[in-house]
Coordinates of C-alpha atoms and ligand atoms in Angstrom, one line a residue:
K1 CA 96.1 59.6 129.6
D2 CA 96.7 62.8 131.5
V3 CA 96.4 66.1 129.6
A4 CA 97.9 69.3 131.0
P5 CA 95.5 72.2 131.7
G6 CA 97.5 74.4 129.4
D7 CA 96.8 72.0 126.6
V8 CA 93.1 72.3 127.1
Q9 CA 93.3 76.1 127.1
Y10 CA 95.5 75.9 124.0
H11 CA 92.9 73.8 122.0
A12 CA 89.8 75.5 123.2
A13 CA 90.1 78.6 121.0
P14 CA 87.0 79.3 118.9
S15 CA 87.0 77.6 115.5
A16 CA 86.6 79.6 112.4
L17 CA 83.7 77.3 111.5
T18 CA 81.5 78.7 114.2
G19 CA 79.2 80.7 111.9
V20 CA 79.5 78.5 108.7
P21 CA 76.2 77.0 107.4
M22 CA 76.3 73.2 107.7
V23 CA 74.2 70.2 106.6
E24 CA 72.3 69.0 109.7
S25 CA 70.5 65.8 110.4
R26 CA 68.8 64.6 113.6
N27 CA 69.4 61.1 115.1
P28 CA 66.0 59.7 115.9
K29 CA 67.4 57.7 118.8
A30 CA 68.8 60.9 120.5
P31 CA 66.8 63.0 122.9
P32 CA 64.8 65.8 121.2
M33 CA 66.1 69.4 120.8
T34 CA 64.4 72.5 119.5
Q35 CA 66.1 74.2 116.5
A36 CA 67.1 77.1 118.8
E37 CA 68.8 74.7 121.2
F38 CA 70.5 72.9 118.4
D39 CA 71.8 76.2 116.9
K40 CA 73.1 77.4 120.3
A41 CA 74.7 74.0 121.1
R42 CA 76.4 73.9 117.7
Q43 CA 77.8 77.4 118.3
I44 CA 79.2 76.3 121.7
Y45 CA 80.6 73.1 120.2
F46 CA 82.6 75.1 117.7
E47 CA 83.7 77.7 120.2
R48 CA 84.8 75.3 122.9
C49 CA 84.9 71.7 121.8
A50 CA 85.9 71.3 118.1
G51 CA 89.6 71.9 118.8
C52 CA 89.9 68.7 120.8
H53 CA 87.1 66.5 119.6
G54 CA 87.2 67.5 115.9
V55 CA 84.6 68.9 113.5
L56 CA 83.0 65.5 112.8
R57 CA 83.6 64.4 116.5
K58 CA 85.8 61.5 115.4
G59 CA 88.3 62.5 118.2
A60 CA 91.8 63.9 118.4
T61 CA 93.1 65.2 121.7
G62 CA 89.6 64.6 123.0
K63 CA 87.6 61.4 122.8
P64 CA 85.4 60.5 119.8
L65 CA 81.8 61.8 120.4
T66 CA 79.8 60.2 117.6
P67 CA 76.1 59.0 118.3
D68 CA 77.1 55.3 118.1
L69 CA 79.1 56.0 121.3
T70 CA 77.2 58.7 123.0
I71 CA 73.6 57.5 122.8
G72 CA 74.5 54.3 124.8
K73 CA 76.0 56.5 127.5
G74 CA 72.9 58.6 127.9
T75 CA 72.2 62.2 128.8
D76 CA 72.8 62.0 132.6
Y77 CA 76.2 60.3 132.2
L78 CA 77.4 62.8 129.6
K79 CA 76.2 65.7 131.7
V80 CA 78.4 64.7 134.6
F81 CA 81.4 64.6 132.3
I82 CA 80.7 68.0 130.8
A83 CA 79.9 69.6 134.1
Y84 CA 82.8 68.2 136.2
G85 CA 85.4 67.4 133.6
S86 CA 87.8 64.4 133.9
P87 CA 91.4 63.8 135.1
A88 CA 92.2 63.0 131.4
G89 CA 91.9 66.6 130.5
M90 CA 88.2 67.4 129.9
P91 CA 87.5 70.8 131.4
N92 CA 84.9 71.2 134.1
W93 CA 82.7 73.5 132.1
Q94 CA 79.9 73.9 134.7
T95 CA 81.8 74.1 137.9
S96 CA 84.3 76.5 136.4
G97 CA 81.3 78.8 135.6
E98 CA 81.8 78.7 131.9
M99 CA 78.6 76.9 131.1
T100 CA 75.2 77.0 132.9
E101 CA 73.4 73.8 134.0
Q102 CA 71.0 74.3 131.1
E103 CA 73.8 74.6 128.6
V104 CA 75.4 71.4 129.9
D105 CA 72.1 69.6 129.5
M106 CA 71.8 71.0 126.0
M107 CA 75.4 69.9 125.1
A108 CA 74.8 66.4 126.5
R109 CA 71.8 66.1 124.1
Y110 CA 73.5 67.7 121.2
I111 CA 76.4 65.2 121.1
Q112 CA 73.9 62.3 120.8
H113 CA 72.8 63.8 117.4
D114 CA 74.8 63.4 114.2
A115 CA 77.6 65.9 113.8
P116 CA 76.6 68.7 111.4
L117 CA 78.7 68.6 108.2
P118 CA 80.4 71.7 107.0
P119 CA 80.7 72.3 103.2
E120 CA 83.6 71.3 101.1
F121 CA 85.7 74.0 99.5
G122 CA 86.9 73.3 96.0
L123 CA 88.5 75.2 93.1
A124 CA 85.3 77.2 92.3
D125 CA 84.9 78.3 95.9
M126 CA 88.5 79.4 96.1
K127 CA 88.3 81.3 92.8
K128 CA 85.4 83.3 94.1
T129 CA 87.5 84.6 97.0
W130 CA 90.7 85.0 95.0
K131 CA 91.8 88.6 94.3
V132 CA 94.9 89.9 92.6
I133 CA 95.1 93.3 94.1
V134 CA 98.2 94.4 92.2
P135 CA 99.1 92.1 89.2
P136 CA 102.7 91.1 88.9
E137 CA 103.3 93.4 85.9
Q138 CA 102.2 96.4 87.9
R139 CA 104.4 95.6 90.8
P140 CA 107.7 97.4 91.4
K141 CA 110.7 96.2 89.3
R142 CA 113.0 97.0 92.2
K143 CA 112.8 97.7 95.9
M144 CA 111.0 101.1 96.2
N145 CA 111.6 101.7 99.9
A146 CA 114.7 102.3 102.1
Y147 CA 113.8 99.6 104.7
N148 CA 116.3 96.9 105.5
I149 CA 113.8 94.3 104.4
E150 CA 115.8 91.4 105.9
N151 CA 115.3 92.8 109.4
I152 CA 111.5 93.5 109.1
F153 CA 109.3 91.6 111.6
S154 CA 105.8 90.5 110.8
T155 CA 103.9 90.4 114.0
T156 CA 100.5 88.7 114.3
L157 CA 97.8 90.9 115.8
R158 CA 95.6 88.0 116.6
D159 CA 92.2 89.4 117.5
T160 CA 92.1 92.3 114.9
G161 CA 92.8 90.1 111.9
E162 CA 96.0 92.1 111.0
V163 CA 99.8 91.8 111.0
A164 CA 102.1 94.7 112.0
L165 CA 105.1 95.1 109.8
I166 CA 107.8 96.5 112.0
D167 CA 111.2 97.9 111.0
G168 CA 113.6 95.8 113.1
D169 CA 116.3 98.5 112.9
T170 CA 114.2 101.5 114.0
K171 CA 111.4 99.6 115.8
Q172 CA 108.9 101.8 113.9
I173 CA 105.7 100.3 112.6
I174 CA 105.9 100.3 108.8
N175 CA 102.3 99.3 108.1
I176 CA 99.4 97.5 109.7
V177 CA 98.1 95.1 107.0
K178 CA 94.6 93.7 107.0
T179 CA 94.6 89.9 106.8
G180 CA 92.3 87.0 107.7
Y181 CA 90.8 86.3 111.1
A182 CA 93.3 85.4 113.8
V183 CA 96.4 85.1 111.7
H184 CA 98.4 82.1 112.6
I185 CA 101.8 82.3 110.9
S186 CA 103.8 84.3 108.5
R187 CA 106.3 82.8 106.0
L188 CA 108.6 84.3 103.3
S189 CA 109.1 83.5 99.7
A190 CA 112.5 82.0 98.8
S191 CA 113.7 85.4 97.6
G192 CA 112.5 87.2 100.7
R193 CA 110.4 89.6 98.7
Y194 CA 107.0 88.3 99.4
L195 CA 105.4 87.7 102.8
F196 CA 102.6 85.1 103.1
V197 CA 100.2 85.2 106.0
I198 CA 97.5 82.7 106.9
G199 CA 94.4 83.3 109.1
R200 CA 92.5 80.6 110.9
D201 CA 89.7 81.3 108.4
A202 CA 92.1 79.9 105.7
K203 CA 92.5 83.4 104.1
I204 CA 96.0 83.9 102.7
N205 CA 97.4 87.4 102.2
M206 CA 100.5 87.9 100.0
I207 CA 102.4 91.1 100.9
D208 CA 105.0 92.7 98.6
L209 CA 107.9 94.0 100.7
W210 CA 109.3 95.9 97.7
M211 CA 106.4 98.4 97.6
E212 CA 107.1 101.9 98.9
K213 CA 104.8 100.9 101.8
P214 CA 104.6 97.1 101.8
D215 CA 101.0 95.9 101.5
N216 CA 98.7 93.2 100.1
V217 CA 99.1 92.3 96.4
A218 CA 96.9 89.1 96.4
E219 CA 94.6 87.2 98.6
I220 CA 92.5 84.0 98.6
R221 CA 90.6 81.6 100.9
V222 CA 91.7 78.0 100.5
G223 CA 89.1 76.5 102.9
L224 CA 87.1 77.4 106.0
E225 CA 89.8 76.8 108.7
A226 CA 93.6 76.6 108.4
R227 CA 96.9 77.1 110.1
S228 CA 99.8 76.6 107.7
V229 CA 101.4 78.2 104.6
D230 CA 104.8 78.1 102.9
T231 CA 106.5 78.6 99.5
S232 CA 108.7 76.6 97.2
K233 CA 112.4 77.0 98.1
Y234 CA 114.3 74.5 95.9
K235 CA 116.8 75.6 93.3
G236 CA 119.1 72.9 91.8
K237 CA 119.5 70.2 89.1
A238 CA 115.7 69.7 88.9
G239 CA 115.0 73.4 88.2
D240 CA 114.6 76.7 89.9
F241 CA 111.4 76.8 91.9
T242 CA 112.2 79.8 94.0
D243 CA 109.1 82.0 94.4
K244 CA 107.2 79.7 92.0
Y245 CA 104.6 78.0 94.2
A246 CA 102.8 78.6 97.5
I247 CA 101.1 75.9 99.5
A248 CA 98.6 76.1 102.3
G249 CA 97.2 73.3 104.5
S250 CA 93.7 73.4 105.9
Y251 CA 92.0 71.9 108.9
W252 CA 88.6 72.1 107.1
P253 CA 88.2 70.7 104.5
P254 CA 91.1 68.4 105.3
Q255 CA 93.3 69.2 102.2
Y256 CA 96.3 71.1 100.9
T257 CA 96.3 73.6 98.0
I258 CA 99.2 74.5 95.8
M259 CA 99.0 78.0 94.3
N260 CA 100.9 80.1 91.9
G261 CA 103.7 81.9 94.0
D262 CA 103.1 85.2 92.2
T263 CA 99.4 85.6 92.3
L264 CA 98.0 82.9 94.7
E265 CA 96.0 81.4 91.8
P266 CA 94.9 78.0 93.1
L267 CA 96.4 75.2 90.9
K268 CA 96.0 71.9 92.7
I269 CA 93.9 70.7 95.7
V270 CA 94.7 67.4 97.4
S271 CA 92.6 65.8 100.0
T272 CA 94.3 64.3 103.1
R273 CA 91.4 62.0 104.1
G274 CA 92.7 58.5 104.5
N275 CA 93.8 55.8 106.9
T276 CA 95.7 56.2 110.2
V277 CA 99.3 55.1 110.5
D278 CA 98.8 52.6 113.3
T279 CA 95.3 51.0 113.3
Q280 CA 94.9 51.8 109.6
D281 CA 91.3 52.9 110.2
Y282 CA 89.7 55.4 107.8
H283 CA 89.7 59.0 109.2
P284 CA 87.4 61.5 107.6
E285 CA 89.1 64.6 109.0
P286 CA 92.9 64.5 109.1
R287 CA 93.8 68.1 109.5
V288 CA 96.9 69.5 107.9
A289 CA 99.3 70.8 110.6
S290 CA 102.8 72.2 109.8
I291 CA 104.2 72.6 106.3
V292 CA 107.8 73.4 105.4
A293 CA 109.6 73.5 102.1
S294 CA 112.6 71.2 101.5
H295 CA 115.9 72.6 100.5
F296 CA 117.1 69.3 99.1
K297 CA 114.4 68.5 96.6
P298 CA 111.5 70.2 95.0
E299 CA 109.2 69.0 97.8
F300 CA 106.9 70.3 100.4
V301 CA 106.8 68.5 103.8
V302 CA 103.2 68.3 104.7
N303 CA 102.3 66.9 108.2
V304 CA 98.9 65.4 108.6
K305 CA 97.7 65.3 112.2
E306 CA 95.0 62.6 112.7
T307 CA 96.5 60.0 110.4
G308 CA 100.1 60.6 111.6
K309 CA 101.6 60.9 108.2
T310 CA 104.3 63.1 106.8
L311 CA 103.8 63.7 103.1
M312 CA 106.7 64.6 100.9
V313 CA 104.9 66.4 98.0
D314 CA 107.1 66.6 94.9
Y315 CA 106.0 69.8 93.1
S316 CA 108.3 69.5 90.1
N317 CA 105.3 68.5 88.0
I318 CA 102.1 69.3 89.7
D319 CA 100.1 67.7 86.9
A320 CA 101.7 64.4 87.8
L321 CA 102.1 65.0 91.5
K322 CA 104.3 62.5 93.3
V323 CA 103.7 62.1 97.0
T324 CA 105.9 60.0 99.3
E325 CA 103.8 59.0 102.3
I326 CA 105.9 58.5 105.4
G327 CA 104.2 57.0 108.4
T328 CA 105.3 58.8 111.5
A329 CA 103.0 59.0 114.5
R330 CA 99.5 60.4 115.2
F331 CA 98.7 64.0 116.1
L332 CA 101.5 65.7 114.2
H333 CA 101.6 69.4 115.0
D334 CA 104.5 71.8 114.7
G335 CA 108.2 71.3 113.9
G336 CA 111.3 72.6 112.3
W337 CA 114.5 71.7 110.5
D338 CA 117.8 70.6 112.2
S339 CA 120.7 73.0 111.6
T340 CA 121.7 71.3 108.3
K341 CA 118.0 71.5 107.0
R342 CA 118.1 67.8 106.1
Y343 CA 116.1 66.5 109.0
F344 CA 112.6 67.7 109.8
M345 CA 111.8 67.3 113.5
V346 CA 108.0 67.2 114.0
A347 CA 106.1 66.9 117.2
A348 CA 103.5 64.1 117.4
N349 CA 102.2 66.0 120.4
Q350 CA 99.6 63.7 121.9
S351 CA 101.9 60.7 121.3
N352 CA 104.7 62.5 123.3
K353 CA 107.1 61.9 120.5
I354 CA 109.2 63.7 118.0
A355 CA 109.5 62.2 114.5
A356 CA 112.8 62.8 112.7
V357 CA 112.2 62.7 109.0
D358 CA 115.1 62.6 106.5
A359 CA 114.2 65.0 103.6
K360 CA 117.1 63.8 101.5
E361 CA 116.3 60.1 101.7
G362 CA 112.5 60.6 102.1
K363 CA 112.1 58.3 105.1
L364 CA 111.5 58.3 108.8
V365 CA 114.8 58.2 110.7
R366 CA 113.3 57.6 114.2
L367 CA 110.5 58.3 116.5
I368 CA 112.0 59.8 119.7
D369 CA 110.2 59.6 123.0
V370 CA 110.3 63.0 124.8
G371 CA 108.3 64.7 127.6
K372 CA 104.5 65.3 127.8
I373 CA 103.0 67.1 124.8
P374 CA 106.0 68.5 123.0
H375 CA 105.5 71.9 121.5
P376 CA 108.6 73.2 119.7
G377 CA 107.2 75.9 117.4
R378 CA 110.0 75.3 114.9
G379 CA 112.4 74.3 117.8
A380 CA 115.9 75.5 118.5
N381 CA 119.3 74.4 117.1
F382 CA 122.6 74.8 118.9
V383 CA 125.9 73.0 119.4
H384 CA 125.9 71.2 122.8
P385 CA 129.4 71.1 124.5
T386 CA 129.1 67.3 124.8
F387 CA 126.5 66.0 122.3
G388 CA 127.3 68.2 119.3
P389 CA 124.5 69.7 117.2
V390 CA 121.2 69.3 119.0
W391 CA 117.6 70.4 118.3
A392 CA 115.4 71.3 121.3
T393 CA 111.7 71.3 122.2
G394 CA 109.8 72.4 125.2
H395 CA 106.5 70.9 126.4
L396 CA 103.0 71.9 127.1
G397 CA 102.5 69.2 129.6
D398 CA 105.7 69.2 131.7
E399 CA 108.5 71.5 132.8
T400 CA 111.2 69.9 130.7
I401 CA 113.1 70.8 127.6
S402 CA 114.3 67.8 125.5
L403 CA 117.5 68.0 123.6
I404 CA 117.9 65.6 120.6
G405 CA 121.2 64.9 118.9
T406 CA 121.0 65.7 115.1
D407 CA 124.5 64.9 113.8
P408 CA 124.7 61.3 112.5
L409 CA 128.2 61.9 111.1
K410 CA 130.4 63.1 113.9
H411 CA 128.1 62.3 116.9
K412 CA 126.6 59.1 115.7
Q413 CA 126.0 57.7 119.2
H414 CA 123.8 60.7 120.1
A415 CA 122.0 61.1 116.8
F416 CA 118.2 61.1 117.0
K417 CA 118.2 60.3 120.7
E418 CA 117.0 62.4 123.5
V419 CA 120.4 63.2 124.9
A420 CA 119.5 65.4 127.8
K421 CA 116.5 67.0 129.6
L422 CA 116.8 70.5 130.9
T423 CA 114.5 71.6 133.7
G424 CA 112.4 74.7 132.9
P425 CA 110.2 76.8 135.1
G426 CA 106.9 74.8 134.6
G427 CA 104.6 73.4 132.0
G428 CA 102.7 75.4 129.4
A429 CA 105.7 76.2 127.2
L430 CA 104.9 77.0 123.5
F431 CA 108.1 78.2 121.9
I432 CA 111.8 77.9 122.2
K433 CA 114.5 79.7 120.2
S434 CA 118.3 80.1 119.7
H435 CA 120.4 81.5 116.9
P436 CA 123.8 80.4 115.4
K437 CA 125.4 83.6 116.6
S438 CA 124.0 83.4 120.1
T439 CA 125.1 81.4 123.2
H440 CA 121.6 81.5 124.6
L441 CA 118.5 79.3 124.5
Y442 CA 115.2 81.0 125.4
S443 CA 111.9 79.3 126.4
D444 CA 108.5 80.9 127.1
A445 CA 105.7 79.3 129.1
P446 CA 102.6 81.4 128.3
L447 CA 100.1 78.7 129.2
N448 CA 101.5 78.1 132.7
P449 CA 98.7 78.7 135.2
D450 CA 101.1 80.8 137.4
P451 CA 101.3 84.4 136.1
K452 CA 104.8 84.7 137.5
I453 CA 105.8 82.0 135.0
S454 CA 103.6 82.9 132.1
Q455 CA 104.7 86.5 132.2
A456 CA 108.4 85.8 132.1
V457 CA 110.8 83.8 130.0
V458 CA 113.8 81.7 131.0
V459 CA 117.2 81.7 129.3
Y460 CA 120.0 79.2 129.4
D461 CA 123.7 79.6 128.7
I462 CA 124.3 76.9 126.2
R463 CA 128.0 76.6 127.2
N464 CA 127.0 75.9 130.8
L465 CA 123.6 74.3 130.8
D466 CA 124.1 72.7 134.2
K467 CA 123.9 76.1 135.8
G468 CA 120.2 76.2 135.1
F469 CA 118.2 79.1 133.8
T470 CA 117.9 82.8 134.4
V471 CA 114.4 84.4 134.6
L472 CA 113.7 87.5 132.6
P473 CA 110.6 89.3 133.8
I474 CA 109.5 90.4 130.3
A475 CA 105.9 91.5 131.2
E476 CA 107.2 93.6 134.1
W477 CA 109.8 95.2 131.8
A478 CA 107.0 96.1 129.3
G479 CA 105.8 98.6 132.0
L480 CA 102.1 98.2 130.9
P481 CA 99.3 99.6 133.0
D482 CA 97.9 97.3 135.7
D483 CA 94.7 96.7 133.7
G484 CA 94.2 93.1 134.7
G485 CA 95.4 91.8 131.3
A486 CA 96.9 88.3 131.1
K487 CA 100.3 89.7 129.8
R488 CA 101.4 86.3 128.6
V489 CA 104.9 86.4 127.2
V490 CA 105.0 84.5 124.0
Q491 CA 107.5 83.5 121.2
P492 CA 111.1 84.5 121.4
E493 CA 112.3 85.7 117.9
Y494 CA 115.8 86.9 117.0
N495 CA 116.6 89.8 114.7
K496 CA 118.7 89.2 111.6
A497 CA 122.0 89.9 113.3
G498 CA 121.2 87.4 116.1
D499 CA 122.0 90.0 118.8
E500 CA 118.6 90.9 120.1
V501 CA 115.5 88.9 120.9
W502 CA 111.8 90.0 120.6
F503 CA 108.9 88.8 122.7
A504 CA 105.2 89.6 122.6
V505 CA 103.4 90.5 125.8
W506 CA 100.0 89.3 124.9
S507 CA 96.9 90.5 126.7
A508 CA 93.2 90.5 125.7
K509 CA 91.8 92.7 122.9
D510 CA 90.6 95.5 125.3
K511 CA 93.8 95.4 127.3
A512 CA 97.3 96.9 126.7
S513 CA 99.9 94.7 125.0
A514 CA 103.5 95.4 123.8
L515 CA 106.6 93.9 122.3
V516 CA 109.8 93.7 124.4
V517 CA 113.2 93.6 122.9
V518 CA 116.1 92.2 124.9
D519 CA 119.8 92.6 124.3
D520 CA 121.0 89.0 123.8
K521 CA 124.6 89.6 125.1
T522 CA 123.7 91.4 128.3
L523 CA 120.2 89.9 128.8
K524 CA 119.1 93.5 129.6
L525 CA 116.0 95.3 128.4
K526 CA 116.8 97.1 125.1
T527 CA 113.4 98.6 124.0
V528 CA 109.7 98.3 124.6
I529 CA 107.5 98.8 121.5
K530 CA 104.2 100.2 122.5
D531 CA 101.5 101.4 120.2
P532 CA 97.7 101.4 120.6
R533 CA 97.5 99.5 117.3
L534 CA 99.5 96.6 118.7
I535 CA 96.4 94.7 119.8
T536 CA 96.8 91.0 120.9
P537 CA 100.3 90.4 119.4
T538 CA 101.3 86.7 119.5
G539 CA 103.7 85.3 116.9
H540 CA 106.4 87.4 115.2
F541 CA 108.6 86.4 112.3
N542 CA 111.8 88.0 111.3
V543 CA 112.1 88.1 107.5
Y544 CA 115.7 86.8 107.2
N545 CA 115.4 84.1 109.8
T546 CA 112.1 82.9 108.5
Q547 CA 113.2 83.0 104.9
H548 CA 116.4 80.9 105.7
D549 CA 114.9 78.7 108.5
V550 CA 117.3 80.1 111.1
Y551 CA 116.3 79.0 114.6
Ligands
DHE601 FE1 99.4 77.6 116.7 C1 102.2 77.4 114.7 C2 98.0 75.0 115.1 C3 96.9 77.6 119.0 C4 100.5 80.6 117.9 N1 100.0 76.4 115.2 C5 101.2 76.4 114.5 C6 101.3 75.3 113.6 C7 100.1 74.7 113.7 C8 99.3 75.3 114.7 C9 99.6 73.5 112.9 C10 102.4 75.0 112.7 C11 102.3 75.8 111.4 C12 103.5 75.6 110.4 O1 104.6 75.6 110.9 O2 103.3 75.4 109.2 N2 97.8 76.5 117.1 C13 97.4 75.5 116.3 C14 96.1 74.9 116.8 O3 95.5 74.0 116.2 C15 95.9 75.5 118.1 C16 96.2 74.5 119.1 C17 94.5 75.9 118.4 C18 93.8 76.8 117.5 O4 92.5 76.8 117.6 O5 94.4 77.5 116.7 C19 96.9 76.7 118.1 N3 98.8 78.9 118.2 C20 97.8 78.7 119.1 C21 97.7 79.8 120.0 O6 96.8 79.9 121.0 C22 98.8 80.7 119.8 C23 99.7 80.8 121.0 C24 98.3 82.2 119.5 C25 97.5 82.4 118.3 O7 97.9 83.2 117.5 O8 96.5 81.7 118.1 C26 99.4 80.1 118.6 N4 101.1 78.8 116.4 C27 101.3 80.0 116.9 C28 102.5 80.6 116.4 C29 103.0 79.6 115.5 C30 102.1 78.5 115.5 C31 103.1 81.9 116.8 C32 104.3 79.7 114.7 C33 105.5 79.2 115.5 C34 106.8 79.2 114.7 O9 107.8 79.6 115.3 O10 106.8 78.8 113.6

């Protein structure tokens, strides 16, 4: 199956497991390697290959690379693959200049040995990393600052291991908060008071927005590599669980952890190892991808990538945890709620499908075929003039935007079907966004190989989608020096009022980056936020919109 170049780039980020000590064993049938070669090859594997082929090399986006398969192929055959790549998406590591001939030879021998095994990470390990910096009783009893908290933005500063808290009204930086390595996402507690941030190294930081200067009040590591965090949101007949629990999913070990929502004390760890949805083979490494909190029930929606299962984790009694396992499709990644927050729309990205899960009934509604490698972020909801309420996703692997009907009551014939495809500027799209108060739909394409496309965004008028898109040259508007930085424009995010949209202009660590704010009515530049501390900004999360799942 073809894989887009943007997808390879997307998955080839260094794993947080790169420097972690592992249990090693040599396969006697594999060609010999010195310890120095093995160490170097292991490092390269975790920097370049683990994202697609998995920690245990059981395969995900990339093919399985276990000795039972690789030894039979032999070093010479494997070298050709690594050096020249394949049309199925394997990068050409040698001809692109990223690996030397010696390194390719070393990697070809390395993958014939058994995969080194990283350690597990249980309660005792977590507790060793757990710090309550400000205990709940010493925290403010009321908001101690004058910020309009609901319009604060938490911006990931990827390569410095920080988030910038930015006042959405004044555009001033409130604080730069130290977090884990390469923060992935920020989420809010149900009350909107606490901000939770997770790094790729599975470190969670809990920030109290009521403090005079919002800062960390607790932290913990829940594993060695992770991407998702959320908090309990349910309040109703079954109890009030607002701000009670936090949950984080990890890639390694493959598990999720439920924590106390006040202190991050780890309470319950559940492994996701198990059988795949289709062939029902055992998979030792099913990574936890997106997690959201249900508004209908005291449940977390936990999406497990390699087994293709959506778990509805009922947290009403965590000592007698009830998990409804919904089979969806393999390689679940990111997703978001429809506008009623009843249906969770999650991308099974390498299956080119969106799974619509009914959080009220606890079942799969439908698997919907869309374009190549859907990548919605949390997606975008708006009311289509013909099809009624729709949820939209862009794609990493093609230039289309798929619109899926989400209203089974008044627009039954369109519900949970791909009702239209918009044409975007090119592949490599990561995030799409709209807002209930806006008439616009924005899409980025930061992984498109053409800088003209990766440095701009497109915007559609949702009242007149046939008109096509308007291009906004966001990176150009940032007015950054011509320092050779990639200036990829990534992730549209609205302010609370829904009348302005923020974008990150993302360059390398040693190059200038910025945030660009656009007036949503006029589509004109409103402000550029520049500051030497804004290093490698990627995602940004508005407090109100994230708290209430507005997108
Ligand atoms: Fe992400 C969301 C995983 C690369 C920026 N990313 C997610 C989610 C997952 C995920 C599972 C959903 C979390 C949730 O909703 O609970 N991302 C991964 C990867 O495995 C991957 C491919 C490779 C990697 O090694 O991390 C990857 N992601 C990236 C990037 O390269 C991005 C662009 C920059 C970065 O910071 O690393 C990136 N991912 C984001 C952002 C979100 C995200 C901004 C949140 C989107 C949202 O609107 O909710």
